[in-house]
Short mmCIF file of C-alpha atoms and ligand atoms in Angstrom, two decimals:
data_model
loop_
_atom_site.label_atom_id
_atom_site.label_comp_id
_atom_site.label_asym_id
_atom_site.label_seq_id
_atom_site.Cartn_x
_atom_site.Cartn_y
_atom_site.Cartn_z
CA UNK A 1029 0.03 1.98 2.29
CA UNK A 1030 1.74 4.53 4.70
CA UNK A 1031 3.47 2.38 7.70
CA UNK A 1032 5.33 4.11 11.00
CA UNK A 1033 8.48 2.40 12.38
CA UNK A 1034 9.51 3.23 15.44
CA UNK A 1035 12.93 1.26 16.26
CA UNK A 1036 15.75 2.36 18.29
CA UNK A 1037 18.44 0.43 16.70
CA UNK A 1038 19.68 2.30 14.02
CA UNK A 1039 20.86 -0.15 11.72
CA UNK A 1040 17.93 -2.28 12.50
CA UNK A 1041 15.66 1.03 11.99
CA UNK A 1042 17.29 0.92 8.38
CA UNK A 1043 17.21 -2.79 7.88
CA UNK A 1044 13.12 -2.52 8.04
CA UNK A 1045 12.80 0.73 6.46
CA UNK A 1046 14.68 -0.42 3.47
CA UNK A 1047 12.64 -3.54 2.97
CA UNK A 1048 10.00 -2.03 3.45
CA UNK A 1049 10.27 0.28 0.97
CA UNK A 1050 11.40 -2.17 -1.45
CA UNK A 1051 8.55 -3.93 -0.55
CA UNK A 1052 6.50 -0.79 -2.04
CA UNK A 1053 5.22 0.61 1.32
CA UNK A 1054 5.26 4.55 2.20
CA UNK A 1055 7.31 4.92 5.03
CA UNK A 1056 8.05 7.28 7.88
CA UNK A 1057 10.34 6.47 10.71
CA UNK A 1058 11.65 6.98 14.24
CA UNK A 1059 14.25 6.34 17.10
CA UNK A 1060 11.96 7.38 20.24
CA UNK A 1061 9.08 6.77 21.65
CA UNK A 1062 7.76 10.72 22.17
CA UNK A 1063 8.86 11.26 18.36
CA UNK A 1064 6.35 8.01 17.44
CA UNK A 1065 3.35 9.83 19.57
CA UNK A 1066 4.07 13.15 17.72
CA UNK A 1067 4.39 11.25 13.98
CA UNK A 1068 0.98 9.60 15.17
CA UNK A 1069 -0.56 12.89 16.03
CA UNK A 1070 0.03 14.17 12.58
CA UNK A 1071 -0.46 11.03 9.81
CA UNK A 1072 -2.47 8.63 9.13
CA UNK A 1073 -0.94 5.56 9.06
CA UNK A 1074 -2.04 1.99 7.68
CA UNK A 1075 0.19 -0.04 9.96
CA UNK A 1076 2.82 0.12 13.07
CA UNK A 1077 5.96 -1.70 13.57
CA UNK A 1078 6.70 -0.86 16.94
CA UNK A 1079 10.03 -1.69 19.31
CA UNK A 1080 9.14 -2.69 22.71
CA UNK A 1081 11.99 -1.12 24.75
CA UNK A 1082 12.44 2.54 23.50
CA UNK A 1083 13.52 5.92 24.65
CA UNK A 1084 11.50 8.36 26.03
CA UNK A 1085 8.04 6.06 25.94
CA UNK A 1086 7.95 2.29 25.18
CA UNK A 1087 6.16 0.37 22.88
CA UNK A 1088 3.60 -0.84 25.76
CA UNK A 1089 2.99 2.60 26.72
CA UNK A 1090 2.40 3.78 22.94
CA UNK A 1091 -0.14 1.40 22.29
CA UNK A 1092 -1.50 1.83 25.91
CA UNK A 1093 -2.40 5.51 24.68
CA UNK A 1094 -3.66 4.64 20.91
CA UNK A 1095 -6.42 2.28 21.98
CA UNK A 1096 -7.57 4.40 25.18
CA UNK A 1097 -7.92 7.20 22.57
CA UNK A 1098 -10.00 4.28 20.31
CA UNK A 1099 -7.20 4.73 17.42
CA UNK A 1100 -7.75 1.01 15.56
CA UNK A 1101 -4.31 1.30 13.70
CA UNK A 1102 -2.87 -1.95 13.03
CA UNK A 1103 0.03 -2.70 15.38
CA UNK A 1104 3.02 -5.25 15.03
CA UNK A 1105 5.40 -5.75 17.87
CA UNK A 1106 8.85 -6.23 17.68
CA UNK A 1107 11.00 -7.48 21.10
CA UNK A 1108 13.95 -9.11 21.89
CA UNK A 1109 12.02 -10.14 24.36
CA UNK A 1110 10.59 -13.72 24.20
CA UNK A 1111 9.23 -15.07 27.23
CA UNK A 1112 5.59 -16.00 26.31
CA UNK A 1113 4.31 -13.55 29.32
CA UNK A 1114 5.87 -10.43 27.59
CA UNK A 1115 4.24 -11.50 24.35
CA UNK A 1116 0.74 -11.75 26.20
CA UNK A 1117 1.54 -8.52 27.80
CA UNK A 1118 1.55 -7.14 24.18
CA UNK A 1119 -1.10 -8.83 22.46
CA UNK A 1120 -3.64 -8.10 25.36
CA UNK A 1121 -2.12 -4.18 25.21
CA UNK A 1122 -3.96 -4.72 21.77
CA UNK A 1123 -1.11 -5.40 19.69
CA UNK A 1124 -2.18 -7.15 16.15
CA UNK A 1125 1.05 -8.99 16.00
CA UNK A 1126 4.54 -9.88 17.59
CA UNK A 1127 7.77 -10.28 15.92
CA UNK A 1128 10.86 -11.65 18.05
CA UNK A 1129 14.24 -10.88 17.15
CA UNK A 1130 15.64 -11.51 15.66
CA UNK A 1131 13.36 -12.49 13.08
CA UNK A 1132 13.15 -13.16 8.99
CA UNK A 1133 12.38 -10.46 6.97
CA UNK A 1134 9.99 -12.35 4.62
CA UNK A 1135 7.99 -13.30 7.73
CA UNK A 1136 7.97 -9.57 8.88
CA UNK A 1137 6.51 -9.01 5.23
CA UNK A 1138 4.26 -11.58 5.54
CA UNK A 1139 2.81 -10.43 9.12
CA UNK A 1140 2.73 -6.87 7.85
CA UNK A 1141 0.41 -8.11 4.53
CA UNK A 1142 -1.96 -10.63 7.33
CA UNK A 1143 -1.95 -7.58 9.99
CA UNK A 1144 -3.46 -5.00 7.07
CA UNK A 1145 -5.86 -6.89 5.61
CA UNK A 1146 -7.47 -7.41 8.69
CA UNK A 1147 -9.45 -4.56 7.74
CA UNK A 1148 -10.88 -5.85 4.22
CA UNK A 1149 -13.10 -8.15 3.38
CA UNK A 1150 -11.34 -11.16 1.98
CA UNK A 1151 -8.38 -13.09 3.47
CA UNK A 1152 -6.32 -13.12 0.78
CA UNK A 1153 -3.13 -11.35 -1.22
CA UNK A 1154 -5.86 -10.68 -4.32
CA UNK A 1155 -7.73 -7.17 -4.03
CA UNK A 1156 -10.17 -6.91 -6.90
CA UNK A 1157 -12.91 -4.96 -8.38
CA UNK A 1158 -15.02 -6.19 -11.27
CA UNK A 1159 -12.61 -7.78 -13.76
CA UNK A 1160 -9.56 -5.67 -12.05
CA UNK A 1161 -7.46 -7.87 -9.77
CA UNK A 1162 -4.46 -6.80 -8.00
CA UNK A 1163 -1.76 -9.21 -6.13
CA UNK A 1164 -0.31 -7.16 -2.97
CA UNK A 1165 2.17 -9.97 -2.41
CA UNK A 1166 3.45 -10.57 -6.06
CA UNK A 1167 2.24 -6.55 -7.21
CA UNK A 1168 0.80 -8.24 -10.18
CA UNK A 1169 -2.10 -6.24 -11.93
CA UNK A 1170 -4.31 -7.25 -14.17
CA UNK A 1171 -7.66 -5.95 -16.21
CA UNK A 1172 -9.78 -8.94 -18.08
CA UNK A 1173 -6.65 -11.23 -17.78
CA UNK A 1174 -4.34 -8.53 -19.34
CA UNK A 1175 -1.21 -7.47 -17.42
CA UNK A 1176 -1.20 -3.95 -16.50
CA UNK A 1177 2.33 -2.79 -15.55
CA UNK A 1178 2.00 -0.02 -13.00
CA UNK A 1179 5.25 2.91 -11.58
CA UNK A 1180 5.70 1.59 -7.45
CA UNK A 1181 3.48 4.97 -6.85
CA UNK A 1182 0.98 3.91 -9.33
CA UNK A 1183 0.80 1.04 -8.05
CA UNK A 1184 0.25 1.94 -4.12
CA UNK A 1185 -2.37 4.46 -5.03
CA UNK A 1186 -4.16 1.45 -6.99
CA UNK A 1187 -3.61 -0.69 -4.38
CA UNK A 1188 -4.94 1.72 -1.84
CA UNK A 1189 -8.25 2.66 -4.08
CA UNK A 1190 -8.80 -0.92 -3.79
CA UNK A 1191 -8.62 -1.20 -0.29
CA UNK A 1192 -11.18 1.70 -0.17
CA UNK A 1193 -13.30 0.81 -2.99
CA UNK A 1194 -16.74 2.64 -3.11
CA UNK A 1195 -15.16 5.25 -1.29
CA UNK A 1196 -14.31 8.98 -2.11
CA UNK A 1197 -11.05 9.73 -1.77
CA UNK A 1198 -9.64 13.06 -1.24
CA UNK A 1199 -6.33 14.69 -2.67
CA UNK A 1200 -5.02 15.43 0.76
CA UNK A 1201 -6.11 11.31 1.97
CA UNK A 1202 -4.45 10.32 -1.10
CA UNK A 1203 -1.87 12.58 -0.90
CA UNK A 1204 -1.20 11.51 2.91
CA UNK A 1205 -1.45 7.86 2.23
CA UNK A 1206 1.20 7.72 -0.59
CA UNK A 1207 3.63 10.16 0.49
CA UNK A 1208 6.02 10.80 3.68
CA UNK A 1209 7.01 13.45 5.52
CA UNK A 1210 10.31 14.11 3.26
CA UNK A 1211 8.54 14.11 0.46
CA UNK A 1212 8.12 17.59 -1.22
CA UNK A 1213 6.05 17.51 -4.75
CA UNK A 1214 3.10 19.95 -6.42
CA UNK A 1215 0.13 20.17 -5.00
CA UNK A 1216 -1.55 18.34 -8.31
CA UNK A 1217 0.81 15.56 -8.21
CA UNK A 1218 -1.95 12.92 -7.02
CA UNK A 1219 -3.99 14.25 -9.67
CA UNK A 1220 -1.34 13.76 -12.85
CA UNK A 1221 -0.78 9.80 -11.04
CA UNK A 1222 -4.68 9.30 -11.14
CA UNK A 1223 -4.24 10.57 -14.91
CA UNK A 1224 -1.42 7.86 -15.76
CA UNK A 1225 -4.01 5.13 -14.04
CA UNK A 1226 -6.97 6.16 -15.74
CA UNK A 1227 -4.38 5.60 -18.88
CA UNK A 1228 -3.44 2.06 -17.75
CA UNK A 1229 -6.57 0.88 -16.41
CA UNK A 1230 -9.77 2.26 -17.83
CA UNK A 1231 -8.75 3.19 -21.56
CA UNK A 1232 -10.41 1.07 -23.82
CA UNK A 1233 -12.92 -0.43 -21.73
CA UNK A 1234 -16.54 0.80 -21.72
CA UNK A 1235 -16.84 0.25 -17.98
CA UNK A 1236 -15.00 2.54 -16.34
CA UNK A 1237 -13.65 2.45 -12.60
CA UNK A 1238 -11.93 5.73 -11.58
CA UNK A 1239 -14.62 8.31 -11.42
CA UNK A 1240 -14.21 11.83 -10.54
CA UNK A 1241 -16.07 13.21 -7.98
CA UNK A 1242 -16.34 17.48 -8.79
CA UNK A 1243 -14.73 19.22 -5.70
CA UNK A 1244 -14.48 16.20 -3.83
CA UNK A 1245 -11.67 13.74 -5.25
CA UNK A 1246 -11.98 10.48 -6.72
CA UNK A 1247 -13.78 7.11 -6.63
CA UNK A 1248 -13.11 3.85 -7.72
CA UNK A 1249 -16.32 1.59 -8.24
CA UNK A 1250 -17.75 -0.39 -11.00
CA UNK A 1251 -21.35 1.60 -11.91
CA UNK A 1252 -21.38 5.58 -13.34
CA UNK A 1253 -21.83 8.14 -10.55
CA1 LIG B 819 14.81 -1.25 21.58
#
């Protein structure tokens, strides 16, 4: 999952960034608000963690222009801010979430998991397809009850196929999803990590759950295509 942080603070910037990277998200980040419209206009993200009082455009007026143009992107507030009228501000701007600081980093974990799987269909840390379950808050993996120890980048394309199970996925979606904008790799990279999973996950089972879809990308789903 590819998350945006736009933070003004530097050292707080890091703070998140950091733990959120340790947490095994993708992450891109930013110190104004025109910077966050232009990393908006160019990725796709899964989630924002956005600053409230910013340079150049605020958090209110960010959001303000996502949902007019009907982007659905997750959104967590963060504000020193915590008179209960700024918070309804937010939330009715179509915010997701709001964090005050200064706030616990497990909780901003925690809100970040609740705010993303909004969007699947199950309430829950456990993603799962057939007898393939995956734990997004613990990162354990497992096939028929057997541990499947995963790379952080095998891992968060797993996790991701999950999330879009049934789906096709393109190189250049999973390539977008997994990687930020520093990152610099061959153009079949996604394709060698998809090679390691089918490895891990599908060897030695007769059902198989990555498919290969010619000229289009890749699927995971439990029947042949
Ligand atoms: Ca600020």
């Amino acid at each position: 999952m590819r998350l945006l942080v736009v933070e003004d603070e530097k050292d707080m910037n890091r703070l998140i960034v950091k733990t959120l990277q340790q947490a095994g998200y993708t992450v891109d980040s930013c110190l104004d608000g025109l910077e966050a419209m232009d990393y908006l206009d160019s990725a796709d993200y899964d989630g924002l963690i956005l600053d409230v009082m910013l340079p150049g455009k605020n958090g209110h007026e960010i959001i303000t222009s996502l949902r007019q143009k009907k982007n659905a992107l997750p959104v967590l507030f963060l504000s020193a801010r915590d008179s209960v009228a700024d918070r309804i501000e937010g939330l009715d701007l179509g915010a997701d979430d709001y964090l005050v600081k200064p706030f616990d980093f497990d909780e901003l974990l925690a809100r970040i998991r609740a705010m993303t799987r909004k969007y699947t269909p199950v309430k829950s840390t456990l993603l799962s397809l057939g007898d393939l379950s995956l734990d997004t808050k613990t990162h354990a993996v497992t096939r028929a009850g057997k541990e499947i120890r995963l790379s952080a980048k095998e891992y968060s394309i797993l996790e991701y196929m999950l999330r879009n199970q049934g789906v096709v996925l393109s190189r250049e979606r999973l390539e977008n999803s997994m990687w930020n904008f520093d990152y610099s790799g061959g153009s079949n990279v996604v394709d060698v990590y998809i090679s390691y999973l089918r490895k891990k996950v599908d060897e030695g089972f007769d059902k198989k759950l990555i498919h290969t879809v010619r000229g289009a990308g890749w699927v995971l789903k439990e029947e042949t295509p």
